[in-house]
Coordinates of C-alpha atoms in Angstrom, one line a residue:
M11 CA 27.3 -16.7 -14.4
T12 CA 26.4 -18.4 -11.4
D13 CA 22.6 -20.5 -11.9
R14 CA 21.5 -19.7 -8.7
I15 CA 22.4 -17.6 -5.4
H16 CA 21.0 -17.7 -1.9
L17 CA 19.7 -14.1 -0.8
H18 CA 19.5 -13.7 3.2
L19 CA 17.2 -10.9 4.2
L20 CA 17.9 -10.3 8.0
S21 CA 16.0 -7.1 9.8
D22 CA 15.4 -6.2 13.5
S23 CA 11.6 -5.5 12.4
T24 CA 9.3 -6.7 9.9
G25 CA 11.4 -6.8 7.1
E26 CA 9.3 -4.7 4.8
T27 CA 12.0 -2.2 3.8
L28 CA 14.4 -4.8 3.3
E29 CA 12.3 -6.8 1.0
M30 CA 11.1 -4.0 -1.3
L31 CA 14.5 -2.7 -1.6
A32 CA 15.8 -6.3 -2.7
K33 CA 13.2 -6.7 -4.7
A34 CA 13.8 -2.9 -6.7
A35 CA 17.1 -4.4 -7.2
L36 CA 16.8 -7.7 -8.6
A37 CA 14.1 -6.4 -10.8
Q38 CA 17.5 -5.2 -12.7
F39 CA 18.4 -8.4 -13.7
D40 CA 16.6 -10.8 -16.2
D41 CA 16.3 -14.3 -15.2
A42 CA 17.9 -14.1 -11.9
N43 CA 17.6 -17.5 -10.1
V44 CA 17.5 -16.4 -6.4
V45 CA 16.7 -18.3 -3.5
R46 CA 15.4 -16.1 -0.6
H47 CA 15.9 -17.0 3.0
F48 CA 13.7 -14.1 5.1
W49 CA 14.6 -13.7 8.8
P50 CA 12.6 -10.9 10.3
M51 CA 12.5 -9.7 14.2
V52 CA 16.1 -10.5 14.8
R53 CA 16.7 -8.3 18.1
S54 CA 19.5 -10.2 20.1
R55 CA 22.4 -12.4 19.6
Q56 CA 20.5 -15.3 20.5
H57 CA 18.2 -15.2 17.8
L58 CA 21.1 -14.5 15.2
D59 CA 22.8 -17.6 16.9
R60 CA 19.8 -19.7 15.7
I61 CA 20.2 -18.4 12.0
V62 CA 24.0 -19.1 11.6
P63 CA 23.6 -22.5 11.0
E64 CA 21.1 -21.5 7.9
L65 CA 23.7 -19.4 6.7
N66 CA 26.6 -21.8 7.1
A67 CA 24.5 -24.7 4.9
N68 CA 23.0 -21.9 2.5
P69 CA 26.1 -19.5 1.6
G70 CA 25.1 -16.5 -0.3
L71 CA 24.4 -12.8 0.1
V72 CA 23.5 -11.2 3.2
L73 CA 21.5 -8.1 3.0
Y74 CA 20.7 -6.6 6.5
T75 CA 19.1 -4.2 8.7
L76 CA 20.3 -4.7 12.5
V77 CA 20.3 -1.8 15.2
N78 CA 21.2 -4.3 17.9
Q79 CA 25.1 -3.7 18.3
E80 CA 25.9 -7.4 19.6
A81 CA 23.7 -9.1 17.2
R82 CA 25.4 -6.9 14.0
A83 CA 28.9 -7.5 15.1
R84 CA 27.8 -11.7 15.4
L85 CA 26.6 -11.6 11.7
E86 CA 29.6 -9.8 10.9
E87 CA 31.9 -11.9 12.4
V88 CA 30.2 -15.3 10.9
C89 CA 30.0 -13.2 7.5
A90 CA 34.0 -12.8 7.6
R91 CA 34.6 -16.3 8.8
N92 CA 32.7 -17.9 6.2
G93 CA 33.5 -15.2 3.4
L94 CA 30.0 -14.1 2.9
P95 CA 29.5 -10.6 1.5
A96 CA 27.3 -8.6 4.1
V97 CA 25.5 -5.3 3.2
P98 CA 23.7 -3.3 5.8
I99 CA 21.5 -1.2 3.4
L100 CA 20.5 1.7 5.3
D101 CA 23.9 2.3 6.6
R102 CA 24.9 5.0 4.3
V103 CA 21.5 6.9 4.2
T104 CA 21.3 6.8 7.8
E105 CA 25.0 8.6 8.0
A106 CA 24.2 10.9 5.3
L107 CA 21.0 11.7 7.5
E108 CA 23.2 12.2 10.8
K109 CA 25.5 14.5 9.0
A110 CA 22.7 16.6 7.6
L111 CA 20.6 17.0 10.6
G112 CA 23.5 17.3 13.2
Q113 CA 22.2 14.5 15.2
E114 CA 22.7 10.7 15.7
A115 CA 20.2 8.0 14.8
H116 CA 18.5 6.5 17.5
G117 CA 19.1 2.9 16.8
R118 CA 15.9 1.8 17.7
P119 CA 14.4 -1.6 16.2
G120 CA 11.2 -0.9 14.0
R121 CA 10.8 2.5 14.6
Q122 CA 9.4 3.3 11.3
H123 CA 6.6 0.6 12.7
Q124 CA 5.4 2.7 15.6
M125 CA 1.9 3.5 16.3
D126 CA 2.0 7.0 15.9
K127 CA -0.5 9.5 14.6
A128 CA 0.7 9.1 10.9
Y129 CA 0.1 5.1 11.6
F130 CA -3.8 5.5 12.7
E131 CA -4.4 7.9 9.5
R132 CA -3.2 5.1 7.1
V133 CA -5.2 3.0 9.1
E134 CA -8.2 5.0 8.6
A135 CA -7.4 5.9 4.8
I136 CA -7.6 2.0 4.1
Q137 CA -10.9 1.6 6.1
F138 CA -12.3 4.7 4.4
T139 CA -11.0 3.7 0.8
I140 CA -12.6 -0.3 1.6
A141 CA -15.7 1.6 2.3
H142 CA -16.2 3.7 -0.8
D143 CA -14.9 1.3 -3.3
D144 CA -16.9 0.8 -6.6
G145 CA -19.4 3.8 -6.0
I146 CA -20.3 2.9 -2.4
A147 CA -21.2 5.6 -0.2
W148 CA -21.2 7.9 -2.2
E149 CA -22.6 10.8 0.2
N150 CA -19.1 11.1 2.0
W151 CA -17.1 11.4 -0.9
E152 CA -16.4 15.3 0.0
Q153 CA -14.2 13.5 2.7
A154 CA -11.7 11.6 0.5
D155 CA -8.5 13.0 -0.4
I156 CA -8.7 11.4 -4.1
V157 CA -11.6 10.1 -6.2
L158 CA -10.9 8.0 -9.2
A159 CA -13.4 7.5 -12.2
G160 CA -13.3 4.9 -15.1
V161 CA -14.7 2.4 -16.9
S162 CA -14.7 -1.4 -15.5
R163 CA -11.4 -2.8 -15.2
S164 CA -9.0 0.0 -15.7
S165 CA -7.6 -0.4 -12.1
K166 CA -9.5 1.7 -10.4
T167 CA -9.6 -0.6 -7.0
P168 CA -6.0 -1.8 -6.6
T169 CA -4.7 1.9 -7.4
S170 CA -6.8 3.0 -4.8
I171 CA -6.2 0.0 -2.3
Y172 CA -2.0 1.4 -3.1
L173 CA -2.8 5.0 -2.6
A174 CA -4.7 4.0 0.9
N175 CA -1.6 2.0 1.8
R176 CA 0.4 5.6 1.5
G177 CA -2.3 7.2 3.5
Y178 CA -4.7 8.8 1.3
K179 CA -8.5 8.5 1.4
V180 CA -9.7 7.1 -1.5
A181 CA -12.9 6.4 -3.4
N182 CA -13.8 5.3 -6.8
I183 CA -16.5 5.2 -9.0
P184 CA -17.3 3.2 -12.4
L185 CA -18.4 4.9 -15.6
V186 CA -21.4 3.4 -17.0
V187 CA -22.9 4.5 -20.5
E188 CA -26.3 3.4 -19.2
S189 CA -26.1 4.6 -15.4
P190 CA -25.0 8.2 -14.8
P191 CA -22.8 8.6 -12.0
P192 CA -24.2 10.4 -8.9
A193 CA -24.6 14.5 -9.1
K194 CA -22.4 14.3 -6.2
L195 CA -19.2 13.7 -8.4
F196 CA -19.5 16.9 -10.2
E197 CA -19.7 18.8 -7.2
L198 CA -16.7 17.7 -5.4
K199 CA -14.5 20.4 -4.2
K200 CA -11.6 19.2 -1.6
P201 CA -10.9 15.7 -3.1
L202 CA -9.0 15.6 -6.7
V203 CA -11.1 13.7 -9.0
V204 CA -8.7 11.5 -11.8
G205 CA -10.0 10.0 -14.8
L206 CA -8.4 6.7 -15.7
T207 CA -8.6 5.4 -19.1
T208 CA -6.6 2.6 -21.3
A209 CA -6.7 1.5 -25.0
P210 CA -10.1 -0.2 -25.6
E211 CA -7.9 -3.3 -27.3
R212 CA -6.2 -3.8 -23.7
L213 CA -9.1 -3.5 -21.9
V214 CA -11.2 -6.1 -24.1
Q215 CA -8.3 -8.6 -23.3
I216 CA -8.5 -7.6 -19.5
R217 CA -12.0 -7.8 -19.6
R218 CA -12.2 -11.3 -21.5
N219 CA -9.3 -12.9 -19.2
R220 CA -11.5 -11.8 -16.0
L221 CA -14.7 -13.5 -17.6
L222 CA -12.7 -17.0 -18.5
T223 CA -11.4 -17.2 -14.6
L224 CA -14.4 -16.7 -13.6
N225 CA -16.1 -19.3 -16.1
E226 CA -18.5 -16.9 -17.7
K227 CA -19.7 -16.7 -21.4
T228 CA -17.0 -14.5 -23.1
E229 CA -19.7 -13.7 -26.1
T230 CA -21.1 -10.4 -24.3
S231 CA -21.4 -6.8 -24.7
Y232 CA -18.8 -6.3 -22.0
V233 CA -16.0 -7.4 -24.5
D234 CA -17.6 -6.2 -27.7
N235 CA -14.8 -4.1 -29.3
R236 CA -17.4 -1.6 -30.5
K237 CA -19.0 -0.7 -27.4
V238 CA -15.7 -0.8 -25.3
K239 CA -14.5 1.5 -27.7
D240 CA -17.9 3.8 -27.0
E241 CA -17.4 3.4 -23.3
V242 CA -13.9 4.8 -23.3
A243 CA -14.8 7.5 -25.6
F244 CA -17.7 8.1 -23.0
A245 CA -15.4 8.3 -20.3
R246 CA -13.1 10.7 -21.9
R247 CA -15.5 13.1 -22.9
M248 CA -16.9 13.2 -19.2
F249 CA -13.0 13.9 -18.2
A250 CA -12.7 16.7 -20.8
D251 CA -16.0 18.3 -19.9
N252 CA -15.4 18.5 -16.1
G253 CA -11.6 19.3 -16.3
W254 CA -10.4 16.4 -14.9
P255 CA -6.7 15.6 -15.4
V256 CA -6.2 12.1 -16.9
I257 CA -3.9 9.4 -16.7
D258 CA -3.9 6.4 -19.3
V259 CA -3.0 3.2 -17.5
T260 CA -2.4 0.9 -20.6
R261 CA 1.4 0.3 -20.0
R262 CA 1.5 1.9 -16.5
S263 CA 1.9 -0.6 -13.2
I264 CA -0.2 0.0 -10.1
E265 CA 2.6 1.6 -8.5
E266 CA 3.3 4.1 -11.6
T267 CA -0.6 5.3 -11.8
A268 CA -0.2 6.0 -8.1
A269 CA 3.1 7.8 -8.3
A270 CA 1.4 10.3 -11.2
I271 CA -1.7 10.7 -8.8
I272 CA 0.2 11.7 -5.9
R273 CA 2.4 14.2 -8.3
L274 CA -0.6 15.7 -9.3
L275 CA -2.0 16.0 -5.7
G276 CA 1.2 18.4 -4.9
E277 CA 1.1 20.1 -7.9
R278 CA -2.8 21.4 -6.7
K279 CA -1.6 21.9 -3.2
S280 CA 1.2 23.8 -4.3
R281 CA -1.0 25.8 -6.2
D282 CA -3.1 26.6 -3.0
G283 CA -6.3 24.5 -3.9
D284 CA -6.7 25.9 -7.2
L285 CA -8.6 23.7 -9.4
F286 CA -7.3 22.5 -12.7
E287 CA -7.9 23.8 -15.7
G288 CA -8.8 21.3 -19.0
V289 CA -7.9 18.0 -19.1
K290 CA -4.3 17.2 -18.0
A291 CA -3.6 13.8 -19.9
I292 CA -0.2 12.2 -18.6

């Protein structure tokens, strides 16, 4: 078993796709000691030649997404000469799509990041979501795609931001027993309203850690076990009374929660916009 490996990531664009794939693959290995070398925007042989000394000095696995044929050929030549395994991670997918679509790929670097309509819609979604965090600007909630409701520290904001980066306009509202939400929340037609809940014990722990990081007292009703249980029960009753789908985030990552919400949205769209009947616990 190797104590440590060097992982070189070479991309002709921002490298975001490459990093995500590498991260997902590495997550399958326990305690992997990996030294990452990240080389984005590699679009010419000259640029690649400046990286070659680093490859020679730190031999390891090379993952790349390069469409420039000259740069690719140079990288493959260097890797073959030095016995470095090199994997063009998108080639198999691109080849399969070419076969399925009956046309050749364009081979333009950074094409997935071009500023097209979808790009500007994503920017707009992010701006909307930031402007409608934590119950702000509730008058505009009807413009949202998704509205998340839940007690404090139930992952509403990070989930909203993640969804916004996927192109969804999201608003979120904290549910407080002593302060009823705006009536607008119960009148929404276009947005999918989703309730986020979590185990009270876990919620107390998260809130306590939050207070500690802020150097605040932890002996408050905010982390009182009984009051927190009452808060969660209050929120669940509201979800049930309004027939909103509910997602328990206790053991879910932000990505898993977002995926469940996107699936719910897709299910609703496939039903021609019909509202959900009853609580759908996930």
